[in-house]
Tab-separated table of C-alpha atoms and ligand atoms in Angstrom:
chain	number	residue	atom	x	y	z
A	757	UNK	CA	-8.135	-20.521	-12.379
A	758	UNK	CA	-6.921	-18.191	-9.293
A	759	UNK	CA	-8.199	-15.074	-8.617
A	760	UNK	CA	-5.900	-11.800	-7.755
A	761	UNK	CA	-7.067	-8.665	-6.512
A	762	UNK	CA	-4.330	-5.815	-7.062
A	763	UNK	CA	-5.584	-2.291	-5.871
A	764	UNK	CA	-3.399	0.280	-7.320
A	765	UNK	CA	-3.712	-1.476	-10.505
A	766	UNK	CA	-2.414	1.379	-12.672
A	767	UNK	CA	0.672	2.535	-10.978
A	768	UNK	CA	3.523	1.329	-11.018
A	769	UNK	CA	3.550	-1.692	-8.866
A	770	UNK	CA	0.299	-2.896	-9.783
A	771	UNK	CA	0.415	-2.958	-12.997
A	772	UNK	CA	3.761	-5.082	-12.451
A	773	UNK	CA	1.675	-7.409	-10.894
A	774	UNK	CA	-1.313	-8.025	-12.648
A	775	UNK	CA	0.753	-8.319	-15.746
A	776	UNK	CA	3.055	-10.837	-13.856
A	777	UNK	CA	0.159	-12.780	-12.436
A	778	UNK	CA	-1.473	-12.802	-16.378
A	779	UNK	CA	1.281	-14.591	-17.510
A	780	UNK	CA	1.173	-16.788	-14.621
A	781	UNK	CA	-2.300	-17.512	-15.382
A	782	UNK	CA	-4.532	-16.099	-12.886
A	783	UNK	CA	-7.573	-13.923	-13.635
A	784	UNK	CA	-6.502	-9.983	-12.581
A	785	UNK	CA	-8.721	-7.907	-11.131
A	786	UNK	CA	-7.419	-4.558	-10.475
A	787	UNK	CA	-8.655	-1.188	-8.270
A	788	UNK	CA	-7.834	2.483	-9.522
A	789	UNK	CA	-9.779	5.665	-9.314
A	790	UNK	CA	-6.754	7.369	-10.889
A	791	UNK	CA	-6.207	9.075	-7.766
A	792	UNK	CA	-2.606	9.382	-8.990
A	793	UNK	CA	-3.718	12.532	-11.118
A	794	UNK	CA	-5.486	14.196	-8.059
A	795	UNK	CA	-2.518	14.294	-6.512
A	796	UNK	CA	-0.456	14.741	-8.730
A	797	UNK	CA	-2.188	16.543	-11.430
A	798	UNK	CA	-1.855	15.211	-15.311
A	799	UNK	CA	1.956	14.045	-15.141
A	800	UNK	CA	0.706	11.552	-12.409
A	801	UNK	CA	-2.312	10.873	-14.871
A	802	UNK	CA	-2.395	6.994	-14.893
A	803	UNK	CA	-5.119	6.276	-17.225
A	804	UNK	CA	-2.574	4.866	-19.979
A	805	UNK	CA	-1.203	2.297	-18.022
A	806	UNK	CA	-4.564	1.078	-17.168
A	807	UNK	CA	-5.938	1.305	-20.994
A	808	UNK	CA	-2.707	-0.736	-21.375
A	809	UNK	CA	-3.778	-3.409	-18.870
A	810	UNK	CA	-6.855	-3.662	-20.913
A	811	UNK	CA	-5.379	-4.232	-24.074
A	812	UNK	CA	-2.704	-7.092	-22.747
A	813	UNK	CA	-4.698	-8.948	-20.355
A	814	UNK	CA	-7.320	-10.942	-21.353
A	815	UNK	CA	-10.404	-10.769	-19.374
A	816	UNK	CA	-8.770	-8.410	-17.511
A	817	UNK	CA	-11.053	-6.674	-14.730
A	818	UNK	CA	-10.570	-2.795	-13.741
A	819	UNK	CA	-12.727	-1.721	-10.513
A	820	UNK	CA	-13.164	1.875	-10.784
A	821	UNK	CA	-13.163	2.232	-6.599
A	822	UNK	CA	-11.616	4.276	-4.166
A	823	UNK	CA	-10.227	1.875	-1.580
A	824	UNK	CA	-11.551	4.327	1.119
A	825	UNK	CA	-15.038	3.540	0.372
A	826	UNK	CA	-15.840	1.053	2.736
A	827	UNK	CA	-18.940	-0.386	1.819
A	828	UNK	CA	-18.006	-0.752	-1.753
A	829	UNK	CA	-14.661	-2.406	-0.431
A	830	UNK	CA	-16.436	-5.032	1.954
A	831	UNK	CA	-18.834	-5.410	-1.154
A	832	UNK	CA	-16.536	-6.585	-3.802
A	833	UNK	CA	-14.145	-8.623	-1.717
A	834	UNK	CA	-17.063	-10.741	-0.917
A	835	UNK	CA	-18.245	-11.536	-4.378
A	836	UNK	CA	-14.668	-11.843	-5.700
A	837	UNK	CA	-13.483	-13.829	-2.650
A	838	UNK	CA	-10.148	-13.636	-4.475
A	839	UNK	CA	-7.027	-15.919	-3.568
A	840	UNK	CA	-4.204	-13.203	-2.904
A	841	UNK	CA	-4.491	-9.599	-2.749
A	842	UNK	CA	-2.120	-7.371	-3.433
A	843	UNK	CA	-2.482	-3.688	-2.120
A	844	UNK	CA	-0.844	-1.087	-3.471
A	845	UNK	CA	-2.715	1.982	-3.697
A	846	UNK	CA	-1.525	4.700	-1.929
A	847	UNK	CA	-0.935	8.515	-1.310
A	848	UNK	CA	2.656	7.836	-2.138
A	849	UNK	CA	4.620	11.145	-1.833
A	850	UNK	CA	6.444	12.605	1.266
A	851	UNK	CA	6.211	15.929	0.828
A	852	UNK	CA	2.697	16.026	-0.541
A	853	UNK	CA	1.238	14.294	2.719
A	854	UNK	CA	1.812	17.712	4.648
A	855	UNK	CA	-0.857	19.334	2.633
A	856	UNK	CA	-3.515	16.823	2.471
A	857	UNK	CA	-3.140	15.322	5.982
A	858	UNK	CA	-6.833	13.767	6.081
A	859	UNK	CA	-6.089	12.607	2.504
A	860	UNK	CA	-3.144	10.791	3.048
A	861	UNK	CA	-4.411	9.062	6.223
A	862	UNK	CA	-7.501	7.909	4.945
A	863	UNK	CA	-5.845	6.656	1.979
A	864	UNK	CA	-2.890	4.925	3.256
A	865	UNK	CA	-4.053	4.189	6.945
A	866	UNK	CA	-8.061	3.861	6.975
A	867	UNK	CA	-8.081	2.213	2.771
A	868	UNK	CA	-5.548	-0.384	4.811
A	869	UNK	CA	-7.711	-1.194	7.249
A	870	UNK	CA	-10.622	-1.423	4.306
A	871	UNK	CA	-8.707	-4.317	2.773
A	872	UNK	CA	-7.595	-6.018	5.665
A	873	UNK	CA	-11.090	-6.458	7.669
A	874	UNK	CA	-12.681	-7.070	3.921
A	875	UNK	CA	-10.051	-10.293	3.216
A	876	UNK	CA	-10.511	-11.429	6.966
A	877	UNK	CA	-14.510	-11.638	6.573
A	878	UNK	CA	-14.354	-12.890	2.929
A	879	UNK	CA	-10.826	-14.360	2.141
A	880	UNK	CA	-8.929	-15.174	5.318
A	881	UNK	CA	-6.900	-17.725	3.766
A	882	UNK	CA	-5.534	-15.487	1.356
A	883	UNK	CA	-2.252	-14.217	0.998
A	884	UNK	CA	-2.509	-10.528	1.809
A	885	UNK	CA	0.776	-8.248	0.347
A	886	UNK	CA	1.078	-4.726	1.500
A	887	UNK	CA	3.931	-2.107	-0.083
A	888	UNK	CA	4.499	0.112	2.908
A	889	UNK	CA	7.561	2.297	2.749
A	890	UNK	CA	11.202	2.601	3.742
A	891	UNK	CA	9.840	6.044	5.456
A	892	UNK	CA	8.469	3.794	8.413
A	893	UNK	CA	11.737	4.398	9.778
A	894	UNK	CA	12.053	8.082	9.786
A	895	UNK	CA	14.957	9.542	9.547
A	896	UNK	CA	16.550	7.443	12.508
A	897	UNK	CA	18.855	6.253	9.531
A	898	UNK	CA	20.400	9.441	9.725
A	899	UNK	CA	21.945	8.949	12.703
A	900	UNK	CA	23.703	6.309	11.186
A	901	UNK	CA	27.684	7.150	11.380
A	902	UNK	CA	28.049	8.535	7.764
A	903	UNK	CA	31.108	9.109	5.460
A	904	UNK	CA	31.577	11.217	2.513
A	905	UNK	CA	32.833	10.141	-0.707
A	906	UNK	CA	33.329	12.315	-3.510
A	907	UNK	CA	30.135	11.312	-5.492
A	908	UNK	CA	28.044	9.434	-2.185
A	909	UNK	CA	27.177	9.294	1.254
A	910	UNK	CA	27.828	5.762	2.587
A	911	UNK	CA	27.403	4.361	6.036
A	912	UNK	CA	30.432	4.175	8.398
A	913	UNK	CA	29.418	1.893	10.607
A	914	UNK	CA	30.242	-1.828	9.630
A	915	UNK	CA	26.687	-3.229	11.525
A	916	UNK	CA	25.072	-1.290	8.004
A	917	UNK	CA	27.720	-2.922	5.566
A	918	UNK	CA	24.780	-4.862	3.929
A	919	UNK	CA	22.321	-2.158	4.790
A	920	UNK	CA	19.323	-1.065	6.960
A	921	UNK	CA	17.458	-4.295	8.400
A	922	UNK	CA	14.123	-5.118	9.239
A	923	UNK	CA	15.031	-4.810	12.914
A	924	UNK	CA	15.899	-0.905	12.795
A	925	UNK	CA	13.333	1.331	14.802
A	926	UNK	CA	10.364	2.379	13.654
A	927	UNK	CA	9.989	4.553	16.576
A	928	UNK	CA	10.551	7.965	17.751
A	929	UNK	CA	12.284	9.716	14.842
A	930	UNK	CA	10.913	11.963	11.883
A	931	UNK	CA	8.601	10.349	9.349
A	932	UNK	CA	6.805	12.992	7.730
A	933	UNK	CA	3.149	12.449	7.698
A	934	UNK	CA	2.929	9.754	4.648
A	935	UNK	CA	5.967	7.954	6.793
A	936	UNK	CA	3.488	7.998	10.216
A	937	UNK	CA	0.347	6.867	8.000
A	938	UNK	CA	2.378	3.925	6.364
A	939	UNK	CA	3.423	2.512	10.292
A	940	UNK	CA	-0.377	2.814	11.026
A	941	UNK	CA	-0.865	0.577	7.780
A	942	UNK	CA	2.205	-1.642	8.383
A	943	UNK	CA	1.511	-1.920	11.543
A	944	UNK	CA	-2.157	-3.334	11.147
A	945	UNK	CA	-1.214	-5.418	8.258
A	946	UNK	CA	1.148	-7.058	10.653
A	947	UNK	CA	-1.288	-7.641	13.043
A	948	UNK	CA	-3.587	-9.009	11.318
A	949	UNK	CA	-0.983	-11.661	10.695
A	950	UNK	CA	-0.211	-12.043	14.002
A	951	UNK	CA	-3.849	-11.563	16.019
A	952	UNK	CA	-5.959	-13.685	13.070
A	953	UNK	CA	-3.173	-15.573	11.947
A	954	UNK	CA	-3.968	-14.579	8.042
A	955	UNK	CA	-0.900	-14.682	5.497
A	956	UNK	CA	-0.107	-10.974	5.237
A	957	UNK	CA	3.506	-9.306	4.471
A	958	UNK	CA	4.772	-5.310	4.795
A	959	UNK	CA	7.064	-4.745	1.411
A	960	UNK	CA	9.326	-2.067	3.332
A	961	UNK	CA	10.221	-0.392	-0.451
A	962	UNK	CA	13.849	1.368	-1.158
A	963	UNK	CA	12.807	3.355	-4.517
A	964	UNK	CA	11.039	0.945	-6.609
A	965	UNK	CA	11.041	1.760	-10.725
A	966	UNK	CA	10.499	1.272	-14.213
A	967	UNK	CA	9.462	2.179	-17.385
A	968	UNK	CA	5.804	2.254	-16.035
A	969	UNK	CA	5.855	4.829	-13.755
A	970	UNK	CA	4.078	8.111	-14.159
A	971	UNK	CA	7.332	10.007	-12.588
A	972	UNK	CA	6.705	13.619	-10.952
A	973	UNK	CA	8.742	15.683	-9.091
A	974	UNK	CA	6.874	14.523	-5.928
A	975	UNK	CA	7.182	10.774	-6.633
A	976	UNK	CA	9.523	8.586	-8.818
A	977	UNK	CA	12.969	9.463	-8.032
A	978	UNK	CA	14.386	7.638	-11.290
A	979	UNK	CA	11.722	7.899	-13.752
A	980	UNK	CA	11.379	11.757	-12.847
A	981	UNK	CA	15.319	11.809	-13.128
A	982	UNK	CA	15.307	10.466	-16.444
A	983	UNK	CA	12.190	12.437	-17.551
A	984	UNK	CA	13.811	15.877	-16.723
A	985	UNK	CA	16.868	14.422	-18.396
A	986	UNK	CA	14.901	13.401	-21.756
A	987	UNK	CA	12.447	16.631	-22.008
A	988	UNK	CA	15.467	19.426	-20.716
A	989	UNK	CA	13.666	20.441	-17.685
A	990	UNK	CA	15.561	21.826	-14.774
A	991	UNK	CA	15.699	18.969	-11.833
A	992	UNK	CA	16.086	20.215	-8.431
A	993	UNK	CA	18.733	18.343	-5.552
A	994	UNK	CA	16.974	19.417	-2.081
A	995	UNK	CA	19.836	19.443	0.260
A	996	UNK	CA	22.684	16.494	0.925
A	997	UNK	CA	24.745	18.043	-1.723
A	998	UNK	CA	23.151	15.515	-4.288
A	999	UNK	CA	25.254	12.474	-2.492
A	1000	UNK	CA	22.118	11.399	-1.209
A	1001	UNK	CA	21.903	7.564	-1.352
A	1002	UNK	CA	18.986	5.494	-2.524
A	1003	UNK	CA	18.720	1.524	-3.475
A	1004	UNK	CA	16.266	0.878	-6.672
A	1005	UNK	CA	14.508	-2.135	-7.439
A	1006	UNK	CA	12.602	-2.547	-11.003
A	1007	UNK	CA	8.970	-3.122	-10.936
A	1008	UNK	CA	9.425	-6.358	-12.287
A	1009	UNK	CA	11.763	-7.812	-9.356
A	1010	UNK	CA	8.938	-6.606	-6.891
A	1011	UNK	CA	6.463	-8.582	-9.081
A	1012	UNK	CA	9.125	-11.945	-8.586
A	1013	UNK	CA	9.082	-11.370	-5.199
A	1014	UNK	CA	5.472	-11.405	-4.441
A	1015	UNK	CA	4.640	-14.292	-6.260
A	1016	UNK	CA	7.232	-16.078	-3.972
A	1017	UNK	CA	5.609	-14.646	-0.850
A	1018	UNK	CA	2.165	-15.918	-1.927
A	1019	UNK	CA	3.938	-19.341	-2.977
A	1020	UNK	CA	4.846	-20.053	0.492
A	1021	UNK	CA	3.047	-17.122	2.390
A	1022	UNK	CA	4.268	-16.711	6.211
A	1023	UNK	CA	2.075	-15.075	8.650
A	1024	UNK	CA	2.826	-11.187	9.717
A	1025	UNK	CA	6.158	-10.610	8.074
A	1026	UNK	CA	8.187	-7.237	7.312
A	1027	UNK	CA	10.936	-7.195	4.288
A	1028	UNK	CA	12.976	-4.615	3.413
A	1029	UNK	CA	12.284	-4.941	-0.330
A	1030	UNK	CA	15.169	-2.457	-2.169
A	1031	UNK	CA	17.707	-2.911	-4.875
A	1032	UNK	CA	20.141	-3.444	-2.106
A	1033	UNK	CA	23.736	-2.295	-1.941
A	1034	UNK	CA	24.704	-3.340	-5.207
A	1035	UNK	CA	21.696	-1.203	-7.365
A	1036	UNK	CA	22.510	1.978	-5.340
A	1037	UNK	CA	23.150	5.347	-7.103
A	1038	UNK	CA	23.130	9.295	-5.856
A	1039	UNK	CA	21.573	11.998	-7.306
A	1040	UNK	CA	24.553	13.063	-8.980
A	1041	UNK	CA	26.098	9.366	-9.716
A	1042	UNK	CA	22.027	8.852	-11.341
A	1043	UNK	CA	22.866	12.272	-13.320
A	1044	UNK	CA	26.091	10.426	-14.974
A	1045	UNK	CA	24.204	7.153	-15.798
A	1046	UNK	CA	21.933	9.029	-17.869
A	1047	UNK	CA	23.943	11.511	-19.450
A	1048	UNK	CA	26.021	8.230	-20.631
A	1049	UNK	CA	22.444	6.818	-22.427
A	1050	UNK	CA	21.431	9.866	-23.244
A	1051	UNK	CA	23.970	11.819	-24.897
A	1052	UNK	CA	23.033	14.673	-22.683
A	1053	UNK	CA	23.732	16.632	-19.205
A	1054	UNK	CA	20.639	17.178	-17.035
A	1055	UNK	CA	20.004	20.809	-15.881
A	1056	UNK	CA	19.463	21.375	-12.477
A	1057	UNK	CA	19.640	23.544	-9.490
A	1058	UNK	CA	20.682	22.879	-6.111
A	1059	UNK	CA	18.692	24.313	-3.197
A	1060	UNK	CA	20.369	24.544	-0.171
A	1061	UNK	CA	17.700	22.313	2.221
A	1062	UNK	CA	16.958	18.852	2.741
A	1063	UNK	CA	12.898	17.522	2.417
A	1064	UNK	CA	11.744	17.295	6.062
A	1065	UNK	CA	13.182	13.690	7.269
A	1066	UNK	CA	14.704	12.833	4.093
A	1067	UNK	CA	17.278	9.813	3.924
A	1068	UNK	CA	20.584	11.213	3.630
A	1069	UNK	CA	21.884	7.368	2.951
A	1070	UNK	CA	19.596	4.465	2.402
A	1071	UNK	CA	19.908	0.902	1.196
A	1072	UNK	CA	17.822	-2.329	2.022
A	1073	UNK	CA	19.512	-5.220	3.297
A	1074	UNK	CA	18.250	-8.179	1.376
A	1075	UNK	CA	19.456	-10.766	3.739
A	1076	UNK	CA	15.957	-11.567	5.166
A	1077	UNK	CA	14.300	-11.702	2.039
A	1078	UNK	CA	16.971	-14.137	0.476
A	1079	UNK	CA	17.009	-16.625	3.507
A	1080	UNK	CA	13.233	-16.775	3.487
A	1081	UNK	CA	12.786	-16.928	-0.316
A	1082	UNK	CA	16.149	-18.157	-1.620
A	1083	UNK	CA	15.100	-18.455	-4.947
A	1084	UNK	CA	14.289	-14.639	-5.267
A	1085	UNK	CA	17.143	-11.887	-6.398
A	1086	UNK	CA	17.623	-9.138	-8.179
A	1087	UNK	CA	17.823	-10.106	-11.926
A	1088	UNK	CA	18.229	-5.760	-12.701
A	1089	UNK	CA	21.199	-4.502	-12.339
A	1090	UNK	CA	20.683	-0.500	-12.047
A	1091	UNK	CA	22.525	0.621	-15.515
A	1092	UNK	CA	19.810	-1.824	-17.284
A	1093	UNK	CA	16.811	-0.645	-15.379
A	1094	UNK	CA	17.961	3.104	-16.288
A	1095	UNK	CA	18.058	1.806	-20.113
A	1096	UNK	CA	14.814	0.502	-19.909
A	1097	UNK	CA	13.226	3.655	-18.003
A	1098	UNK	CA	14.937	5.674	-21.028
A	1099	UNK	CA	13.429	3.269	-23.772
A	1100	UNK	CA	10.429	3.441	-22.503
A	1101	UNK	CA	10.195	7.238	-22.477
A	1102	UNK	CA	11.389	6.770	-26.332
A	1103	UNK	CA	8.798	4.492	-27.180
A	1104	UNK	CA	6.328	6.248	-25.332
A	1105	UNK	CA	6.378	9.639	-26.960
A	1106	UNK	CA	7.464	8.898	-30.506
A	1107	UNK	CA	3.687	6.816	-30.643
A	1108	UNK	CA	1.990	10.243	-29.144
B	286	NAD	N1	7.600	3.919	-6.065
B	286	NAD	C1	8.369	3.972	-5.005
B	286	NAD	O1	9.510	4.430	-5.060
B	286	NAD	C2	7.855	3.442	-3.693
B	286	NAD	C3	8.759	3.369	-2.627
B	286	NAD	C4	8.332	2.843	-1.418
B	286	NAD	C5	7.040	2.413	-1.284
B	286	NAD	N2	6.171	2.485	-2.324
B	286	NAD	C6	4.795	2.025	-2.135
B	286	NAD	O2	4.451	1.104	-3.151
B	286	NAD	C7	3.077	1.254	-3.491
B	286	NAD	C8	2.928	1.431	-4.975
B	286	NAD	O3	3.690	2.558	-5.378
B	286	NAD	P1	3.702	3.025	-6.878
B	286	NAD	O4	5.011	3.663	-7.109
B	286	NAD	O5	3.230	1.923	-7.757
B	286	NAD	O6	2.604	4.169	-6.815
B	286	NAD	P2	1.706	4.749	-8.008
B	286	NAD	O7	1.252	6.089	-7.552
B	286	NAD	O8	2.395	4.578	-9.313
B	286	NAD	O9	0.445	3.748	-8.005
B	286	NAD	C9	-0.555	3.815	-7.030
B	286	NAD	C10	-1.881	3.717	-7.740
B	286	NAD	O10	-2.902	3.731	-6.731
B	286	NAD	C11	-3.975	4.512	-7.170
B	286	NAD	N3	-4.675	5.014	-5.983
B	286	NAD	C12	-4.205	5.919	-5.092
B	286	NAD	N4	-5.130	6.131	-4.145
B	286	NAD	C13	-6.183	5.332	-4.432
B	286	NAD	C14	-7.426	5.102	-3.805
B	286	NAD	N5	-7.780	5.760	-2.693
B	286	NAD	N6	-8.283	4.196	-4.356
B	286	NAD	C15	-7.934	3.535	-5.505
B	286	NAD	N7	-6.754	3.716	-6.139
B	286	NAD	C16	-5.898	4.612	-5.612
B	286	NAD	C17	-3.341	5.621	-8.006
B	286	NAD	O11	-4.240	6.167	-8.957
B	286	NAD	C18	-2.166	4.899	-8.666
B	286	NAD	O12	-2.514	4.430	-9.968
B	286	NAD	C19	2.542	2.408	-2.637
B	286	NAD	O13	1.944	1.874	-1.476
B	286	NAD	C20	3.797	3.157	-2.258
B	286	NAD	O14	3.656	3.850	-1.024
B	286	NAD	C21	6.553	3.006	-3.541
């Protein structure tokens, strides 16, 4: 039986993928300190999803480590010696990064590192998968000729008809401080692919989602939406007039895609991992999706100023991903991922 070691194991992408790699039939072993609810607070609390890994996988393994403790890192790589690793714990927010700078870095630059040097003394030959961030490249996207459509932003520049490629600059534009400690991880992840020739990938993520997300106002674009929507609290639009643009992916379709990666694992590689064109919604287009499930309006208020570096338009262009894995899609189209983000909030709180 293989061996996968997910860190992040109760958020939202790593639970995806321990559950995915269960039913694939490798043994999970998962890292989580809940770190989500220190930064967070108790709406990021992902304890739940973690007492739900325990219930649905068998022999499931939960690490209770904080991938910035070194030692302990280096320690248990080397007993597990595990056949791909997935790493996806992270300070994830944008805005919160500016207020826990040391934080932030040490999580999502220094825990990096942690992983990588631990898999290249213990595990070398395994498939290492990093989720980095569409933030890597700033908001040079913004300078993107742009036109405005009564309900959207979209590019105006036919080189972005399929969206932003691997190949767009990571360099010189605003990132915010999560965006600058993502290229240091990236950025070493790729290395390590390219200087010790291990099997390591940067997931470049558009907004990924699903019901398992523990959605706050700092993180979780949909599963916040759709939680404001649900529970009648007042949603804010920063800025862009609520046109702003984003591609979503479900949790599930990230999953699919990593097992194809570790299938055939290339050494060094960078995908822009999104819903693409064809799952992309605004703030105020997501607003009318879930109003239509719903039965009712979300409240909100618009204040007049865009988050530092914030995509004004964004969408992946899957073309990479597609040529290298050609068996991987998107089986999610965005109105079903939006029904099962809603169900999920039903099911949730009628058991509480
Ligand atoms: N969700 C998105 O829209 C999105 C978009 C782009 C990139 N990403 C990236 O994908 C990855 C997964 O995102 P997610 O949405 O599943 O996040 P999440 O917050 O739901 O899950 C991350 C998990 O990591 C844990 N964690 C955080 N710091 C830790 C630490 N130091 N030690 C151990 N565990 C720790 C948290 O408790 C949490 O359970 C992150 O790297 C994130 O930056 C996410």
């Amino acid at each position: 039986m293989k061996t996968i070691l997910v860190t992040g194991s109760s958020g939202l992408i790593g639970s995806e993928v321990c559950l995915h790699f269960a039913r694939l039939g490798w043994r999970i072993h998962g890292i989580d300190n809940n770190q989500r609810a220190v930064f967070f607070g108790a709406q990021g609390d992902t304890r739940w999803n973690q007492r739900r890994l325990e219930a649905t996988i068998p022999g499931f393994c939960h690490h209770e480590l904080d991938t910035r403790d070194r030692q302990n890192v280096l320690t248990l790589m080397a007993e597990l010696k595990p056949d791909a690793i997935v790493h996806a714990a992270a300070q994830p927010s944008h805005d919160l990064a500016a207020t826990i700078p040391f934080d932030d870095f040490d999580t999502n630059a220094v825990g990096t590192l942690n992983l990588l040097e631990a898999a290249r003394r213990a595990a070398p030959e395994a498939p290492f998968v990093f989720l980095s961030t569409n933030k890597v490249y700033g908001d040079a996207p913004n300078r993107i000729g742009l036109k405005e459509l009564a309900t959207r932003w979209d590019y105006d520049d036919p080189a972005f008809e399929h969206g932003i490629p691997e190949t767009f600059t990571i360099d010189q534009s605003k990132h915010s401080l999560f965006g600058a400690s993502k290229v240091a991880g990236d950025v070493m992840v790729q290395e390590y692919g390219r200087y010790f020739g291990m099997p390591t990938c940067c997931l470049r993520g558009g907004c990924l989602t699903g019901p398992n997300h523990s959605g706050v106002e700092l993180h979780g674009f949909l599963s916040y939406l759709v939680k404001c929507n649900l529970e009648g609290r007042l949603y804010r639009i920063y800025g862009y007039k609520g046109k702003q643009v984003r591609d979503n992916i479900h949790s599930y379709d990230v999953a699919r895609f990593v097992e194809e990666f570790i299938a055939n694992p290339r050494c060094g590689e960078v995908y822009n991992l999104g819903g693409g064109k064809g799952n992309t919604c605004s703030i105020l287009e997501a607003f009318e999706m879930i109003a239509a499930i719903s039965g009712k309006p979300t409240q909100y208020e618009y204040v007049d100023q865009n988050r530092e570096g914030d995509h004004i338009c964004y969408y992946s262009d899957l073309r990479k991903m597609k040529g290298h894995y050609p068996c991987w899609g998107i089986t999610k189209p965005l109105p079903d991922i939006l029904e099962e983000i809603h169900l999920g909030w039903v099911t949730r709180n009628h058991r509480q």
